[in-house]
Coordinates of C-alpha atoms and ligand atoms in Angstrom, one line a residue:
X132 CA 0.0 0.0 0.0
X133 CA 1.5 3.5 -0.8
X134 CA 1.4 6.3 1.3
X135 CA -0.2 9.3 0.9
X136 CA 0.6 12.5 2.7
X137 CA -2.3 14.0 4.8
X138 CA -2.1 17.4 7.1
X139 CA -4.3 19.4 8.5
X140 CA -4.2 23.1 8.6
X141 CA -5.3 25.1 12.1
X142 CA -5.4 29.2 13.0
X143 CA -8.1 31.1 13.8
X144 CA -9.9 33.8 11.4
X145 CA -7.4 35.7 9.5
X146 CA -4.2 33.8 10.1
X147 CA -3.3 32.6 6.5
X148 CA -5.1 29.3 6.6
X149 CA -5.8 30.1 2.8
X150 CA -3.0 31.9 1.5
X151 CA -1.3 29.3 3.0
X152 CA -3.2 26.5 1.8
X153 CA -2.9 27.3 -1.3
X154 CA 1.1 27.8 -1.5
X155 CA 1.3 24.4 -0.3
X156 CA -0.8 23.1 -2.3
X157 CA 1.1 24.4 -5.9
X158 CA 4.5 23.3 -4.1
X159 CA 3.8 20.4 -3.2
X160 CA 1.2 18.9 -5.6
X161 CA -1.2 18.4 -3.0
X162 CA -5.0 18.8 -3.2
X163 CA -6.2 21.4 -0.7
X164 CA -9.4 21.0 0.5
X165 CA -11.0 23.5 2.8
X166 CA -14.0 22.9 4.4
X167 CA -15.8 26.3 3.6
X168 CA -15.4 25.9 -0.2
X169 CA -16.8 22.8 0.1
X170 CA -19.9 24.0 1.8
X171 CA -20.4 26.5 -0.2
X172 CA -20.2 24.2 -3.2
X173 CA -22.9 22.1 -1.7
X174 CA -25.3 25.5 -1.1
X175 CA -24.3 26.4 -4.9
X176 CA -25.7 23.1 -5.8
X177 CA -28.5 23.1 -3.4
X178 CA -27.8 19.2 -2.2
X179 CA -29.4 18.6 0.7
X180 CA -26.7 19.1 3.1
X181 CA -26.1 22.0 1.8
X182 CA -29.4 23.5 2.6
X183 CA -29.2 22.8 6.1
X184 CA -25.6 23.9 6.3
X185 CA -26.8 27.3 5.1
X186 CA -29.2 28.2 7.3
X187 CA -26.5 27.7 10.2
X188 CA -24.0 30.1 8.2
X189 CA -26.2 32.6 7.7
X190 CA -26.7 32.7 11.5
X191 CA -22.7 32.8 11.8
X192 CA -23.1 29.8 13.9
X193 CA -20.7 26.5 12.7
X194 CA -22.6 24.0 10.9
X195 CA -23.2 21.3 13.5
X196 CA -20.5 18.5 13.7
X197 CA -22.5 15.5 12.8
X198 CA -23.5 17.6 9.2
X199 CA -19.6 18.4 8.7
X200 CA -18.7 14.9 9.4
X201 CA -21.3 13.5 7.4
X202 CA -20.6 15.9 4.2
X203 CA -16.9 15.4 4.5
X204 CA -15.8 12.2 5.4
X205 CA -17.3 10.0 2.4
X206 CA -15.4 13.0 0.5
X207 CA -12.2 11.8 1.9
X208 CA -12.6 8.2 2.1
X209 CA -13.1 8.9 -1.7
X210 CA -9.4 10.5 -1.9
X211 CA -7.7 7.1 -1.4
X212 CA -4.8 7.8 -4.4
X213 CA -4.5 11.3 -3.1
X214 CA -2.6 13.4 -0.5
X215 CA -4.1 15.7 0.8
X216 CA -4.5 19.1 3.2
X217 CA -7.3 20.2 5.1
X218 CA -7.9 23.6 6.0
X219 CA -10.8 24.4 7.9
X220 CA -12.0 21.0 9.6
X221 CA -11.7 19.7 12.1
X222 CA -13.0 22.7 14.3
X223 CA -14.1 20.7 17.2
X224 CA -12.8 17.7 19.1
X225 CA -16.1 15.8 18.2
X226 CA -14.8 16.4 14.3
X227 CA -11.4 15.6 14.9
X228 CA -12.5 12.7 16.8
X229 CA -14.0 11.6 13.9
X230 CA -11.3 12.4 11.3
X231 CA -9.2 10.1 13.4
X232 CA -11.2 7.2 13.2
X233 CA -11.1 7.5 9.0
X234 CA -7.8 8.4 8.6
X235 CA -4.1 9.0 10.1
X236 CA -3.0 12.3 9.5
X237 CA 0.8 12.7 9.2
X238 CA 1.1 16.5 10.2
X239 CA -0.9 19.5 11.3
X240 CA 0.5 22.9 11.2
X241 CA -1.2 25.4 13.6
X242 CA -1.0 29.3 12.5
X243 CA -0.3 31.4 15.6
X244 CA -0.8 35.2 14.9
X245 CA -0.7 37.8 17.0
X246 CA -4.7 39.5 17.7
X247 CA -4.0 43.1 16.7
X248 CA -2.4 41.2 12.5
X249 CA -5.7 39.2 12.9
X250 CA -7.6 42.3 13.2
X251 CA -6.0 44.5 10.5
X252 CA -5.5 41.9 8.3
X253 CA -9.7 41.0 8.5
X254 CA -10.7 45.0 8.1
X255 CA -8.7 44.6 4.7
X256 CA -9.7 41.4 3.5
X257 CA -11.9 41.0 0.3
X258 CA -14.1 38.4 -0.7
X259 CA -16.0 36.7 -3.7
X260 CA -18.4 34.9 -2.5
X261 CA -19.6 32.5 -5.1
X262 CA -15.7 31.1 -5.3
X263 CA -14.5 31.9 -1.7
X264 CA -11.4 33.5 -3.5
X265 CA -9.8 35.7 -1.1
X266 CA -7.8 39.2 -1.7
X267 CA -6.4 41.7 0.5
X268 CA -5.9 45.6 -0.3
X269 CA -2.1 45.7 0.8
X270 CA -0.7 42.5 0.4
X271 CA -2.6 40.9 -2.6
X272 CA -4.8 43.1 -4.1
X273 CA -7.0 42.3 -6.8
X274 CA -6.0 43.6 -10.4
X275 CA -9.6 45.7 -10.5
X276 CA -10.3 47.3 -7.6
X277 CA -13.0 45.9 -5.8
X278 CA -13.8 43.1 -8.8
X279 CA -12.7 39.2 -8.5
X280 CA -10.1 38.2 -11.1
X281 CA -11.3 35.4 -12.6
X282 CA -15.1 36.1 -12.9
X283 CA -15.2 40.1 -12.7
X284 CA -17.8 40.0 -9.8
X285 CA -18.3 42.1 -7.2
X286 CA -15.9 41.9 -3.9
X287 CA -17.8 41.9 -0.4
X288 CA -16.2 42.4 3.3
X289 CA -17.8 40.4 5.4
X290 CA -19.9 41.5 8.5
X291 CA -17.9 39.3 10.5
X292 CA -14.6 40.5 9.8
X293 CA -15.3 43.9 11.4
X294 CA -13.3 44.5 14.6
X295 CA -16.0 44.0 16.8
X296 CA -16.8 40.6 15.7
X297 CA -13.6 39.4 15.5
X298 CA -13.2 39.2 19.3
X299 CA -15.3 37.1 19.6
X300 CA -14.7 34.8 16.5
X301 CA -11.1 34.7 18.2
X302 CA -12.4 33.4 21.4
X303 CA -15.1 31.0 20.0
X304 CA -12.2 30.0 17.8
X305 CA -9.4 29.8 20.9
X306 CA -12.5 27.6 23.0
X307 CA -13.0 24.6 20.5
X308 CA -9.2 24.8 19.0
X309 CA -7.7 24.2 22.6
X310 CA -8.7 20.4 23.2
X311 CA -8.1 20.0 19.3
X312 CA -4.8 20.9 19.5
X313 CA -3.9 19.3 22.4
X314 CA -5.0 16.4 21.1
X315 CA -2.8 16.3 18.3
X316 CA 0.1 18.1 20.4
X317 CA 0.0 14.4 22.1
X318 CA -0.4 12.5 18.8
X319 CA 3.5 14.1 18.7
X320 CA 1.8 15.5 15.1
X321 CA 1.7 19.3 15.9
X322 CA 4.0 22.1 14.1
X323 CA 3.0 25.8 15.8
X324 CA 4.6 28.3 13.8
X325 CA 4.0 32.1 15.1
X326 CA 4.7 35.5 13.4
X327 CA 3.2 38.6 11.9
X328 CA 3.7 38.1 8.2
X329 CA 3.0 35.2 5.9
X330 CA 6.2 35.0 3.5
X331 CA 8.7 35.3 6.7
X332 CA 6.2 32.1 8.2
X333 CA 6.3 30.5 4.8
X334 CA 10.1 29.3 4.9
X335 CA 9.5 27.0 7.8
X336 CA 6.4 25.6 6.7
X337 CA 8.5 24.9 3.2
X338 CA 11.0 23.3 4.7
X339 CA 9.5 21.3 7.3
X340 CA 7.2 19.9 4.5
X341 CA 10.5 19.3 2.2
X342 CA 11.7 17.3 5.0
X343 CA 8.2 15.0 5.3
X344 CA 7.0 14.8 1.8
X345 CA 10.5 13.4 -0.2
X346 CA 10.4 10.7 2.4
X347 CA 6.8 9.9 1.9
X348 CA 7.4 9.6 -2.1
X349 CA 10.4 7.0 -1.2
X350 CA 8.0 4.9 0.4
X351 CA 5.5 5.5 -2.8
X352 CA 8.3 4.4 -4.9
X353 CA 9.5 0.8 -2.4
X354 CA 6.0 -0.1 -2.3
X355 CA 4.1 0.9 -5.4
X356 CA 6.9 0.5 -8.2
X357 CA 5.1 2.7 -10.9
X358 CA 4.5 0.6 -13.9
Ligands
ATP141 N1 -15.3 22.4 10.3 C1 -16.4 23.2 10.3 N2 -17.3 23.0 11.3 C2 -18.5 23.7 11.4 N3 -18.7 24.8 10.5 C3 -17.8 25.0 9.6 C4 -16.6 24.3 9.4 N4 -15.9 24.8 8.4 C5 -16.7 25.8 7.9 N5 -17.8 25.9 8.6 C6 -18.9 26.9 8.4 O1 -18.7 27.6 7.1 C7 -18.4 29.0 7.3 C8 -17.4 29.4 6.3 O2 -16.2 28.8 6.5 P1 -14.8 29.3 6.1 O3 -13.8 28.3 6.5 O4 -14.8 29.7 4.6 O5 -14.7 30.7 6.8 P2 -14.5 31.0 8.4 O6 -14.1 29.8 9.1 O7 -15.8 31.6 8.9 O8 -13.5 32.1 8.4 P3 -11.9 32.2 8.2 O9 -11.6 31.8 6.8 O10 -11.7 33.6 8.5 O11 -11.2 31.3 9.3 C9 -18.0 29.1 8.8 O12 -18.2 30.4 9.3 C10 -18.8 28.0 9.4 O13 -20.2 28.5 9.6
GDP142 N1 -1.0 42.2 5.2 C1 -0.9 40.9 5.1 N2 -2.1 40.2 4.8 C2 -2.0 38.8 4.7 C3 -0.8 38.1 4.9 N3 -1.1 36.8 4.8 C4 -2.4 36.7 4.4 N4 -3.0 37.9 4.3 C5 -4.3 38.4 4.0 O1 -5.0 38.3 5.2 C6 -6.4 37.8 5.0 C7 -6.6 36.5 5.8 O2 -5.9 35.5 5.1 P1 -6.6 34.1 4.8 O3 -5.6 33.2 4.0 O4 -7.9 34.3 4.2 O5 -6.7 33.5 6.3 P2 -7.7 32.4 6.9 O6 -8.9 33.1 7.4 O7 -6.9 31.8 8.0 O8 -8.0 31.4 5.8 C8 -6.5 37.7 3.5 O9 -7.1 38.9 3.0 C9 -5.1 37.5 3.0 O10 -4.9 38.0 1.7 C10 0.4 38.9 5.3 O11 1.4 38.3 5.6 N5 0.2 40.2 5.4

């Protein structure tokens, strides 16, 4: 059996989950998946899940865990030839309880940013949200101001990324992290990497994963000889 590479990514609102995701993902040929694109894929295509999950998220609540699990599991157990990361699940120990019992996961990185980067960071964030893509006025802005790239639609801010909400986002955020990361602090599985600004964080997160990935693909290569 070969093995395939599988990390979750953890940080509350704001810290780079994304940006981060996504430079992983072209680096290393991994398939992100983050939880939030996939719900909003299922409200696009109004499965049933996706109905319920909506009328959570437009309460700003979480969608309860037994929906998450249910939508995303069967997704995973599907990604048997793939490696993967996951940004944006688990949230709760009841979720990462349940990831555990599916799959072992070889790393998690957790994002530790300090509140007052969170903050400015959410007052200049831009969304599209049909594609979740994700912009930022200073540091990457979109090429027409206040349109998405790719589709030309309108940017929104969201109402939770205003200051006030954000304390409490943080908080709700610090309360179900806590026993998530602790768990997989004793798993032995945890990488906490804390700083101000993305590109100086990026480094270590590139060279831990240069470190963990070659050696996976050696294992890929003794056990599953490519034809
Ligand atoms: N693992 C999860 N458990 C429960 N609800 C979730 C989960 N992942 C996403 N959601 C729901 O989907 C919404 C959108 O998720 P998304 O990850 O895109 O953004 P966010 O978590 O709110 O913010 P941020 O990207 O700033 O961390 C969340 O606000 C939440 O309601
Ligand atoms: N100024 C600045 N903005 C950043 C940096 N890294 C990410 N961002 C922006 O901060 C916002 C939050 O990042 P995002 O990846 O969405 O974080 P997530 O909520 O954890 O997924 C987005 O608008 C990003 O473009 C950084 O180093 N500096």
């Amino acid at each position: 059996m070969s093995k395939l590479f599988r990390a979750v990514i953890m940080g509350p609102p704001g810290s780079g989950k994304g940006t981060i995701s996504e430079r992983i993902a072209q680096r290393f040929a991994l398939t992100h998946l983050s939880s939030g694109d996939f719900l909003r894929e299922n409200i696009a295509a109004n499965t049933e899940a996706g109905i319920l999950a909506k009328t959570y998220i437009d309460r700003g609540l979480l969608v309860p865990d037994h929906v998450m699990t249910r939508l995303l599991l069967p997704k995973l157990e599907e990604m048997t030839r793939h490696s993967w990361l996951m940004d944006g699940f688990p949230r709760t120990l009841a979720q990462a309880n349940a990831l555990n019992s599916t799959c072992d996961l070889d790393l998690v990185i957790s994002l530790n940013i300090p509140f007052e980067t969170l903050k400015e960071r959410l007052s200049e964030r831009w969304v599209h949200p049909a594609s979740g893509r994700v912009y930022n006025m200073g540091f990457n802005p979109p090429r027409i101001q206040g349109r998405d790239d790719i589709s030309g639609e309108p940017l929104i801010q969201r109402e939770d990324d205003q200051p006030e909400a954000i304390v409490s986002r943080l908080r709700h955020y610090k309360d179900l992290a806590k026993p998530v990361i602790d768990l997989y602090r004793s798993k032995g599985i945890l990488h906490k990497f804390s700083g101000t600004e993305t590109d100086r964080i990026w480094p270590y997160i590139n060279s831990l994963l240069s470190t963990k990935i070659p050696s996976i693909s050696q294992t890929v290569t003794q056990h599953a000889p490519l034809p």
